[in-house]
Amino acid sequence: MRKLLNNPWFVAVLALVALGGVAWPVLFPETSYPAPVAHGEPAVVDESAPETSAEGEAPSRLSVAAALKALVIPSTVRDPFALPPKPVVLRPVAVGTAVEVVERLRLSAVWVQGAAVYLLLNGRICQPGDAVERFTVETAAVEGAWIRHAGARSFLPVGQEWVVTTSAPGPQLPLSP
């Protein structure tokens, strides 16, 4: 194969065949396709407004900014890459004893848009410097993020879940489910 690709005549024939394959349908169309029909821009419907009246009025059009503000993210969004949650067993304790508070932090995704870095932590989109519960995102890279918590600093890789258990006085519920 290497000998053939070093031969300029063989390469020239391959180039002509490729050009012919591209130019043939343009020069000799066998089927006629219908001309594309121009459609209007898609309308964004405000959920609070009535759908359409009996007279058949079109729904109101919103600007891009208004349409983005009108979007509602459902509370039951599921991360398709998330591992199944591990069960946390909370033992009943007497009043006045120390209770373990379990907090979970899951880094599902990191992406870069221009100079900005975004993270998906516990289903929320964050940037470095944002606080999620008692955790603060210091820096982020494609591999993961550096998280500051209770005077310590830890690296959380993408796709991993980090569980922090702390003791608190008295009966308390976990801060995050």
mmCIF file with all atom_site columns, C-alpha atoms in Angstrom, residues 29-102:
data_model
loop_
_atom_site.group_PDB
_atom_site.id
_atom_site.type_symbol
_atom_site.label_atom_id
_atom_site.label_alt_id
_atom_site.label_comp_id
_atom_site.label_asym_id
_atom_site.label_entity_id
_atom_site.label_seq_id
_atom_site.pdbx_PDB_ins_code
_atom_site.Cartn_x
_atom_site.Cartn_y
_atom_site.Cartn_z
_atom_site.occupancy
_atom_site.B_iso_or_equiv
_atom_site.pdbx_formal_charge
_atom_site.auth_seq_id
_atom_site.auth_comp_id
_atom_site.auth_asym_id
_atom_site.auth_atom_id
_atom_site.pdbx_PDB_model_num
ATOM 1  C CA . PRO A 1 29  ? -28.798 15.028 -10.577 1.00 0.00 ? 29  PRO A CA 1
ATOM 2  C CA . GLU A 1 30  ? -30.886 11.889 -11.095 1.00 0.00 ? 30  GLU A CA 1
ATOM 3  C CA . THR A 1 31  ? -33.699 12.851 -8.742  1.00 0.00 ? 31  THR A CA 1
ATOM 4  C CA . SER A 1 32  ? -35.205 16.214 -8.180  1.00 0.00 ? 32  SER A CA 1
ATOM 5  C CA . TYR A 1 33  ? -35.712 17.158 -4.579  1.00 0.00 ? 33  TYR A CA 1
ATOM 6  C CA . PRO A 1 34  ? -38.382 19.648 -3.544  1.00 0.00 ? 34  PRO A CA 1
ATOM 7  C CA . ALA A 1 35  ? -37.123 23.114 -2.788  1.00 0.00 ? 35  ALA A CA 1
ATOM 8  C CA . PRO A 1 36  ? -36.731 23.803 0.913   1.00 0.00 ? 36  PRO A CA 1
ATOM 9  C CA . VAL A 1 37  ? -39.667 25.609 2.464   1.00 0.00 ? 37  VAL A CA 1
ATOM 10 C CA . ALA A 1 38  ? -38.901 28.497 4.788   1.00 0.00 ? 38  ALA A CA 1
ATOM 11 C CA . HIS A 1 39  ? -40.681 28.174 8.117   1.00 0.00 ? 39  HIS A CA 1
ATOM 12 C CA . GLY A 1 40  ? -41.127 30.887 10.701  1.00 0.00 ? 40  GLY A CA 1
ATOM 13 C CA . GLU A 1 41  ? -39.173 30.873 13.942  1.00 0.00 ? 41  GLU A CA 1
ATOM 14 C CA . PRO A 1 42  ? -40.476 28.476 16.579  1.00 0.00 ? 42  PRO A CA 1
ATOM 15 C CA . ALA A 1 43  ? -42.689 30.132 19.156  1.00 0.00 ? 43  ALA A CA 1
ATOM 16 C CA . VAL A 1 44  ? -42.047 29.888 22.883  1.00 0.00 ? 44  VAL A CA 1
ATOM 17 C CA . VAL A 1 45  ? -45.236 29.494 24.857  1.00 0.00 ? 45  VAL A CA 1
ATOM 18 C CA . ASP A 1 46  ? -45.530 31.005 28.317  1.00 0.00 ? 46  ASP A CA 1
ATOM 19 C CA . GLU A 1 47  ? -47.165 28.410 30.605  1.00 0.00 ? 47  GLU A CA 1
ATOM 20 C CA . SER A 1 48  ? -48.996 31.067 32.605  1.00 0.00 ? 48  SER A CA 1
ATOM 21 C CA . ALA A 1 49  ? -50.682 32.448 29.467  1.00 0.00 ? 49  ALA A CA 1
ATOM 22 C CA . PRO A 1 50  ? -53.746 30.724 27.987  1.00 0.00 ? 50  PRO A CA 1
ATOM 23 C CA . GLU A 1 51  ? -52.885 28.288 25.183  1.00 0.00 ? 51  GLU A CA 1
ATOM 24 C CA . THR A 1 52  ? -54.954 29.679 22.312  1.00 0.00 ? 52  THR A CA 1
ATOM 25 C CA . SER A 1 53  ? -58.317 31.290 22.192  1.00 0.00 ? 53  SER A CA 1
ATOM 26 C CA . ALA A 1 54  ? -61.293 29.983 20.247  1.00 0.00 ? 54  ALA A CA 1
ATOM 27 C CA . GLU A 1 55  ? -60.435 32.490 17.521  1.00 0.00 ? 55  GLU A CA 1
ATOM 28 C CA . GLY A 1 56  ? -57.139 30.639 16.897  1.00 0.00 ? 56  GLY A CA 1
ATOM 29 C CA . GLU A 1 57  ? -54.698 33.316 18.011  1.00 0.00 ? 57  GLU A CA 1
ATOM 30 C CA . ALA A 1 58  ? -51.041 32.335 17.904  1.00 0.00 ? 58  ALA A CA 1
ATOM 31 C CA . PRO A 1 59  ? -49.190 32.020 21.206  1.00 0.00 ? 59  PRO A CA 1
ATOM 32 C CA . SER A 1 60  ? -47.156 35.028 22.301  1.00 0.00 ? 60  SER A CA 1
ATOM 33 C CA . ARG A 1 61  ? -43.495 35.079 21.300  1.00 0.00 ? 61  ARG A CA 1
ATOM 34 C CA . LEU A 1 62  ? -40.906 35.693 23.997  1.00 0.00 ? 62  LEU A CA 1
ATOM 35 C CA . SER A 1 63  ? -37.405 36.992 23.648  1.00 0.00 ? 63  SER A CA 1
ATOM 36 C CA . VAL A 1 64  ? -34.542 34.573 24.204  1.00 0.00 ? 64  VAL A CA 1
ATOM 37 C CA . ALA A 1 65  ? -33.832 35.991 27.663  1.00 0.00 ? 65  ALA A CA 1
ATOM 38 C CA . ALA A 1 66  ? -37.500 35.764 28.655  1.00 0.00 ? 66  ALA A CA 1
ATOM 39 C CA . ALA A 1 67  ? -37.717 32.213 27.292  1.00 0.00 ? 67  ALA A CA 1
ATOM 40 C CA . LEU A 1 68  ? -34.687 31.148 29.343  1.00 0.00 ? 68  LEU A CA 1
ATOM 41 C CA . LYS A 1 69  ? -36.208 32.699 32.461  1.00 0.00 ? 69  LYS A CA 1
ATOM 42 C CA . ALA A 1 70  ? -39.482 30.871 31.751  1.00 0.00 ? 70  ALA A CA 1
ATOM 43 C CA . LEU A 1 71  ? -37.759 27.480 31.632  1.00 0.00 ? 71  LEU A CA 1
ATOM 44 C CA . VAL A 1 72  ? -38.475 25.342 34.656  1.00 0.00 ? 72  VAL A CA 1
ATOM 45 C CA . ILE A 1 73  ? -36.087 22.539 35.569  1.00 0.00 ? 73  ILE A CA 1
ATOM 46 C CA . PRO A 1 74  ? -38.021 19.637 37.056  1.00 0.00 ? 74  PRO A CA 1
ATOM 47 C CA . SER A 1 75  ? -37.061 18.654 40.571  1.00 0.00 ? 75  SER A CA 1
ATOM 48 C CA . THR A 1 76  ? -36.814 14.998 39.558  1.00 0.00 ? 76  THR A CA 1
ATOM 49 C CA . VAL A 1 77  ? -33.837 15.391 37.218  1.00 0.00 ? 77  VAL A CA 1
ATOM 50 C CA . ARG A 1 78  ? -31.782 12.219 37.344  1.00 0.00 ? 78  ARG A CA 1
ATOM 51 C CA . ASP A 1 79  ? -28.083 12.088 36.596  1.00 0.00 ? 79  ASP A CA 1
ATOM 52 C CA . PRO A 1 80  ? -27.666 9.260  34.049  1.00 0.00 ? 80  PRO A CA 1
ATOM 53 C CA . PHE A 1 81  ? -24.037 8.749  35.115  1.00 0.00 ? 81  PHE A CA 1
ATOM 54 C CA . ALA A 1 82  ? -24.730 8.670  38.839  1.00 0.00 ? 82  ALA A CA 1
ATOM 55 C CA . LEU A 1 83  ? -23.986 5.563  40.823  1.00 0.00 ? 83  LEU A CA 1
ATOM 56 C CA . PRO A 1 84  ? -26.881 4.179  42.836  1.00 0.00 ? 84  PRO A CA 1
ATOM 57 C CA . PRO A 1 85  ? -27.023 5.845  46.252  1.00 0.00 ? 85  PRO A CA 1
ATOM 58 C CA . LYS A 1 86  ? -25.552 3.939  49.150  1.00 0.00 ? 86  LYS A CA 1
ATOM 59 C CA . PRO A 1 87  ? -27.978 3.527  52.032  1.00 0.00 ? 87  PRO A CA 1
ATOM 60 C CA . VAL A 1 88  ? -27.166 5.556  55.128  1.00 0.00 ? 88  VAL A CA 1
ATOM 61 C CA . VAL A 1 89  ? -28.263 3.990  58.374  1.00 0.00 ? 89  VAL A CA 1
ATOM 62 C CA . LEU A 1 90  ? -29.011 6.528  61.091  1.00 0.00 ? 90  LEU A CA 1
ATOM 63 C CA . ARG A 1 91  ? -29.185 5.014  64.545  1.00 0.00 ? 91  ARG A CA 1
ATOM 64 C CA . PRO A 1 92  ? -31.635 6.435  67.067  1.00 0.00 ? 92  PRO A CA 1
ATOM 65 C CA . VAL A 1 93  ? -29.800 8.270  69.821  1.00 0.00 ? 93  VAL A CA 1
ATOM 66 C CA . ALA A 1 94  ? -30.731 9.789  73.121  1.00 0.00 ? 94  ALA A CA 1
ATOM 67 C CA . VAL A 1 95  ? -31.095 13.558 73.520  1.00 0.00 ? 95  VAL A CA 1
ATOM 68 C CA . GLY A 1 96  ? -27.827 15.284 74.351  1.00 0.00 ? 96  GLY A CA 1
ATOM 69 C CA . THR A 1 97  ? -25.515 12.748 72.711  1.00 0.00 ? 97  THR A CA 1
ATOM 70 C CA . ALA A 1 98  ? -23.497 13.354 69.596  1.00 0.00 ? 98  ALA A CA 1
ATOM 71 C CA . VAL A 1 99  ? -25.251 12.637 66.306  1.00 0.00 ? 99  VAL A CA 1
ATOM 72 C CA . GLU A 1 100 ? -23.449 11.954 63.072  1.00 0.00 ? 100 GLU A CA 1
ATOM 73 C CA . VAL A 1 101 ? -24.341 14.368 60.295  1.00 0.00 ? 101 VAL A CA 1
ATOM 74 C CA . VAL A 1 102 ? -23.761 12.866 56.864  1.00 0.00 ? 102 VAL A CA 1
#
